[in-house]
PDB file of C-alpha atoms in Angstrom:
ATOM      1  CA  UNK A   1      -7.678  24.514 -12.538  1.00 45.00           C
ATOM      2  CA  UNK A   2     -11.274  25.142 -11.754  1.00 41.00           C
ATOM      3  CA  UNK A   3     -13.409  22.121 -12.475  1.00 46.00           C
ATOM      4  CA  UNK A   4     -17.007  22.168 -13.557  1.00 48.00           C
ATOM      5  CA  UNK A   5     -19.511  20.431 -15.747  1.00 47.00           C
ATOM      6  CA  UNK A   6     -21.186  22.228 -18.647  1.00 50.00           C
ATOM      7  CA  UNK A   7     -24.377  20.202 -19.043  1.00 46.00           C
ATOM      8  CA  UNK A   8     -27.996  20.844 -19.988  1.00 44.00           C
ATOM      9  CA  UNK A   9     -30.266  21.281 -16.940  1.00 42.00           C
ATOM     10  CA  UNK A  10     -32.641  18.477 -17.947  1.00 44.00           C
ATOM     11  CA  UNK A  11     -30.008  15.728 -17.647  1.00 50.00           C
ATOM     12  CA  UNK A  12     -30.726  12.894 -15.260  1.00 53.00           C
ATOM     13  CA  UNK A  13     -28.641  12.032 -12.192  1.00 53.00           C
ATOM     14  CA  UNK A  14     -27.224   9.048 -14.046  1.00 55.00           C
ATOM     15  CA  UNK A  15     -25.944  11.278 -16.860  1.00 60.00           C
ATOM     16  CA  UNK A  16     -24.420  13.700 -14.344  1.00 58.00           C
ATOM     17  CA  UNK A  17     -22.635  10.797 -12.677  1.00 58.00           C
ATOM     18  CA  UNK A  18     -21.290   9.713 -16.039  1.00 84.00           C
ATOM     19  CA  UNK A  19     -20.020  13.250 -16.598  1.00 86.00           C
ATOM     20  CA  UNK A  20     -18.357  13.136 -13.171  1.00 88.00           C
ATOM     21  CA  UNK A  21     -16.719   9.799 -14.015  1.00 91.00           C
ATOM     22  CA  UNK A  22     -15.400  11.263 -17.268  1.00 91.00           C
ATOM     23  CA  UNK A  23     -14.043  14.273 -15.394  1.00 90.00           C
ATOM     24  CA  UNK A  24     -12.456  12.062 -12.716  1.00 93.00           C
ATOM     25  CA  UNK A  25     -10.738   9.882 -15.326  1.00 93.00           C
ATOM     26  CA  UNK A  26      -9.491  12.931 -17.221  1.00 94.00           C
ATOM     27  CA  UNK A  27      -8.133  14.457 -14.010  1.00 94.00           C
ATOM     28  CA  UNK A  28      -6.390  11.185 -13.111  1.00 96.00           C
ATOM     29  CA  UNK A  29      -4.845  10.978 -16.592  1.00 96.00           C
ATOM     30  CA  UNK A  30      -3.494  14.521 -16.290  1.00 96.00           C
ATOM     31  CA  UNK A  31      -2.083  13.777 -12.829  1.00 97.00           C
ATOM     32  CA  UNK A  32      -0.340  10.681 -14.219  1.00 97.00           C
ATOM     33  CA  UNK A  33       1.151  12.804 -16.994  1.00 97.00           C
ATOM     34  CA  UNK A  34       2.383  15.366 -14.456  1.00 97.00           C
ATOM     35  CA  UNK A  35       3.998  12.625 -12.348  1.00 98.00           C
ATOM     36  CA  UNK A  36       5.634  11.143 -15.434  1.00 98.00           C
ATOM     37  CA  UNK A  37       7.026  14.542 -16.443  1.00 98.00           C
ATOM     38  CA  UNK A  38       8.325  15.083 -12.919  1.00 98.00           C
ATOM     39  CA  UNK A  39      10.078  11.688 -12.934  1.00 98.00           C
ATOM     40  CA  UNK A  40      11.638  12.448 -16.325  1.00 98.00           C
ATOM     41  CA  UNK A  41      12.957  15.740 -14.929  1.00 98.00           C
ATOM     42  CA  UNK A  42      14.454  13.990 -11.888  1.00 98.00           C
ATOM     43  CA  UNK A  43      16.155  11.391 -14.068  1.00 98.00           C
ATOM     44  CA  UNK A  44      17.526  14.058 -16.406  1.00 98.00           C
ATOM     45  CA  UNK A  45      19.098  15.806 -13.416  1.00 98.00           C
ATOM     46  CA  UNK A  46      20.597  12.502 -12.261  1.00 97.00           C
ATOM     47  CA  UNK A  47      21.921  11.846 -15.776  1.00 98.00           C
ATOM     48  CA  UNK A  48      23.541  15.290 -15.817  1.00 98.00           C
ATOM     49  CA  UNK A  49      25.175  14.608 -12.434  1.00 96.00           C
ATOM     50  CA  UNK A  50      26.568  11.301 -13.725  1.00 96.00           C
ATOM     51  CA  UNK A  51      27.921  13.111 -16.801  1.00 97.00           C
ATOM     52  CA  UNK A  52      29.678  15.696 -14.630  1.00 96.00           C
ATOM     53  CA  UNK A  53      31.252  13.025 -12.418  1.00 95.00           C
ATOM     54  CA  UNK A  54      32.249  10.942 -15.443  1.00 96.00           C
ATOM     55  CA  UNK A  55      33.870  13.975 -17.097  1.00 95.00           C
ATOM     56  CA  UNK A  56      35.740  14.827 -13.923  1.00 94.00           C
ATOM     57  CA  UNK A  57      36.991  11.296 -13.329  1.00 94.00           C
ATOM     58  CA  UNK A  58      38.193  10.784 -16.923  1.00 93.00           C
ATOM     59  CA  UNK A  59      40.930  13.355 -16.370  1.00 90.00           C
ATOM     60  CA  UNK A  60      42.137  11.737 -13.136  1.00 93.00           C
ATOM     61  CA  UNK A  61      44.796   9.050 -12.543  1.00 95.00           C
ATOM     62  CA  UNK A  62      42.979   5.644 -12.610  1.00 95.00           C
ATOM     63  CA  UNK A  63      44.761   4.495  -9.437  1.00 96.00           C
ATOM     64  CA  UNK A  64      43.571   7.504  -7.441  1.00 96.00           C
ATOM     65  CA  UNK A  65      41.240   6.709  -4.584  1.00 95.00           C
ATOM     66  CA  UNK A  66      37.717   8.062  -4.645  1.00 92.00           C
ATOM     67  CA  UNK A  67      34.500   7.575  -2.694  1.00 91.00           C
ATOM     68  CA  UNK A  68      31.213   6.328  -4.031  1.00 89.00           C
ATOM     69  CA  UNK A  69      27.840   6.093  -2.356  1.00 88.00           C
ATOM     70  CA  UNK A  70      26.374   2.595  -2.673  1.00 86.00           C
ATOM     71  CA  UNK A  71      22.966   2.149  -1.098  1.00 89.00           C
ATOM     72  CA  UNK A  72      23.540   5.121   1.167  1.00 92.00           C
ATOM     73  CA  UNK A  73      26.918   3.823   2.344  1.00 95.00           C
ATOM     74  CA  UNK A  74      30.107   5.633   1.349  1.00 95.00           C
ATOM     75  CA  UNK A  75      32.702   3.141   0.038  1.00 94.00           C
ATOM     76  CA  UNK A  76      36.308   3.761  -0.952  1.00 95.00           C
ATOM     77  CA  UNK A  77      37.347   2.600  -4.424  1.00 95.00           C
ATOM     78  CA  UNK A  78      39.747   3.577  -7.165  1.00 96.00           C
ATOM     79  CA  UNK A  79      38.791   5.686 -10.163  1.00 96.00           C
ATOM     80  CA  UNK A  80      39.496   2.628 -12.341  1.00 96.00           C
ATOM     81  CA  UNK A  81      36.776   0.697 -10.449  1.00 94.00           C
ATOM     82  CA  UNK A  82      34.237   3.510 -10.218  1.00 95.00           C
ATOM     83  CA  UNK A  83      34.351   5.002 -13.723  1.00 95.00           C
ATOM     84  CA  UNK A  84      32.842   1.980 -15.536  1.00 96.00           C
ATOM     85  CA  UNK A  85      30.012   1.821 -12.986  1.00 94.00           C
ATOM     86  CA  UNK A  86      29.290   5.540 -13.392  1.00 95.00           C
ATOM     87  CA  UNK A  87      29.259   5.183 -17.192  1.00 96.00           C
ATOM     88  CA  UNK A  88      26.999   2.121 -17.018  1.00 97.00           C
ATOM     89  CA  UNK A  89      24.561   3.844 -14.679  1.00 96.00           C
ATOM     90  CA  UNK A  90      24.492   6.893 -16.941  1.00 97.00           C
ATOM     91  CA  UNK A  91      23.611   4.716 -19.951  1.00 98.00           C
ATOM     92  CA  UNK A  92      20.863   2.931 -18.000  1.00 98.00           C
ATOM     93  CA  UNK A  93      19.393   6.253 -16.896  1.00 98.00           C
ATOM     94  CA  UNK A  94      19.422   7.487 -20.507  1.00 98.00           C
ATOM     95  CA  UNK A  95      17.556   4.337 -21.577  1.00 98.00           C
ATOM     96  CA  UNK A  96      14.943   4.822 -18.871  1.00 98.00           C
ATOM     97  CA  UNK A  97      14.494   8.465 -19.864  1.00 98.00           C
ATOM     98  CA  UNK A  98      13.929   7.399 -23.479  1.00 98.00           C
ATOM     99  CA  UNK A  99      11.269   4.860 -22.466  1.00 98.00           C
ATOM    100  CA  UNK A 100       9.537   7.357 -20.175  1.00 98.00           C
ATOM    101  CA  UNK A 101       9.540   9.980 -22.953  1.00 98.00           C
ATOM    102  CA  UNK A 102       7.788   7.458 -25.220  1.00 98.00           C
ATOM    103  CA  UNK A 103       5.220   6.773 -22.478  1.00 97.00           C
ATOM    104  CA  UNK A 104       4.746  10.503 -22.014  1.00 98.00           C
ATOM    105  CA  UNK A 105       4.048  10.991 -25.715  1.00 97.00           C
ATOM    106  CA  UNK A 106       1.529   8.129 -25.737  1.00 97.00           C
ATOM    107  CA  UNK A 107      -0.209   9.417 -22.611  1.00 97.00           C
ATOM    108  CA  UNK A 108      -0.344  12.965 -24.026  1.00 96.00           C
ATOM    109  CA  UNK A 109      -1.966  11.639 -27.183  1.00 97.00           C
ATOM    110  CA  UNK A 110      -4.388   9.524 -25.149  1.00 96.00           C
ATOM    111  CA  UNK A 111      -5.346  12.570 -23.062  1.00 95.00           C
ATOM    112  CA  UNK A 112      -5.861  14.658 -26.204  1.00 94.00           C
ATOM    113  CA  UNK A 113      -8.027  11.957 -27.783  1.00 95.00           C
ATOM    114  CA  UNK A 114     -10.042  11.552 -24.570  1.00 93.00           C
ATOM    115  CA  UNK A 115     -10.468  15.323 -24.340  1.00 92.00           C
ATOM    116  CA  UNK A 116     -11.731  15.471 -27.921  1.00 92.00           C
ATOM    117  CA  UNK A 117     -13.978  12.406 -27.585  1.00 90.00           C
ATOM    118  CA  UNK A 118     -15.728  13.762 -24.490  1.00 89.00           C
ATOM    119  CA  UNK A 119     -15.661  17.423 -25.544  1.00 88.00           C
ATOM    120  CA  UNK A 120     -13.612  18.419 -22.491  1.00 87.00           C
ATOM    121  CA  UNK A 121     -12.682  22.083 -22.347  1.00 87.00           C
ATOM    122  CA  UNK A 122     -10.251  23.912 -20.078  1.00 82.00           C
ATOM    123  CA  UNK A 123     -11.596  27.104 -18.486  1.00 84.00           C
ATOM    124  CA  UNK A 124      -9.724  30.127 -19.750  1.00 78.00           C
ATOM    125  CA  UNK A 125      -8.576  28.316 -22.886  1.00 66.00           C
ATOM    126  CA  UNK A 126      -8.382  30.574 -25.936  1.00 57.00           C
ATOM    127  CA  UNK A 127      -9.341  29.763 -29.468  1.00 49.00           C
ATOM    128  CA  UNK A 128     -12.257  27.915 -31.012  1.00 46.00           C
ATOM    129  CA  UNK A 129     -12.240  25.168 -28.374  1.00 44.00           C
ATOM    130  CA  UNK A 130     -13.125  27.646 -25.632  1.00 42.00           C
ATOM    131  CA  UNK A 131     -16.170  29.010 -27.460  1.00 36.00           C
ATOM    132  CA  UNK A 132     -19.234  27.753 -25.626  1.00 39.00           C
ATOM    133  CA  UNK A 133     -22.800  27.629 -26.914  1.00 32.00           C
ATOM    134  CA  UNK A 134     -26.036  26.543 -25.288  1.00 33.00           C
ATOM    135  CA  UNK A 135     -26.058  23.335 -27.335  1.00 34.00           C
ATOM    136  CA  UNK A 136     -22.527  22.305 -26.392  1.00 43.00           C
ATOM    137  CA  UNK A 137     -22.528  19.221 -24.227  1.00 51.00           C
ATOM    138  CA  UNK A 138     -19.402  18.050 -22.552  1.00 55.00           C
ATOM    139  CA  UNK A 139     -17.225  18.473 -19.546  1.00 54.00           C
ATOM    140  CA  UNK A 140     -15.822  21.882 -18.714  1.00 52.00           C
ATOM    141  CA  UNK A 141     -12.587  21.734 -16.730  1.00 57.00           C
TER     142      UNK A 141
END
């Protein structure tokens, strides 16, 4: 998004720097949120892959040989040995996703509060927040 500062012209350099610091922090918070959402998406894909493999292996003879990648090395095991590990990994991934979702919610709330506190507006935003007047002081993003 386009970034700018909607400030009165008579503000001092110190105030402008403070506005820039606010904008920088807000931008960093949004980038952290984006990274967190990306990581959640990656883990959800990994969880789905584990579910597919688990579903496939449940219908197979437990003594059948299969291959599993461990640390980038392909090892030969039996389904009986691999299935519990796959299930355990899937549960761990689900737990991590849950914790990251909680962090995402907290960070989203923190960003919203910060945006409100510092009167940060997104260019092109519709609604009452996007209405600008000459007396409005805050950061325009």
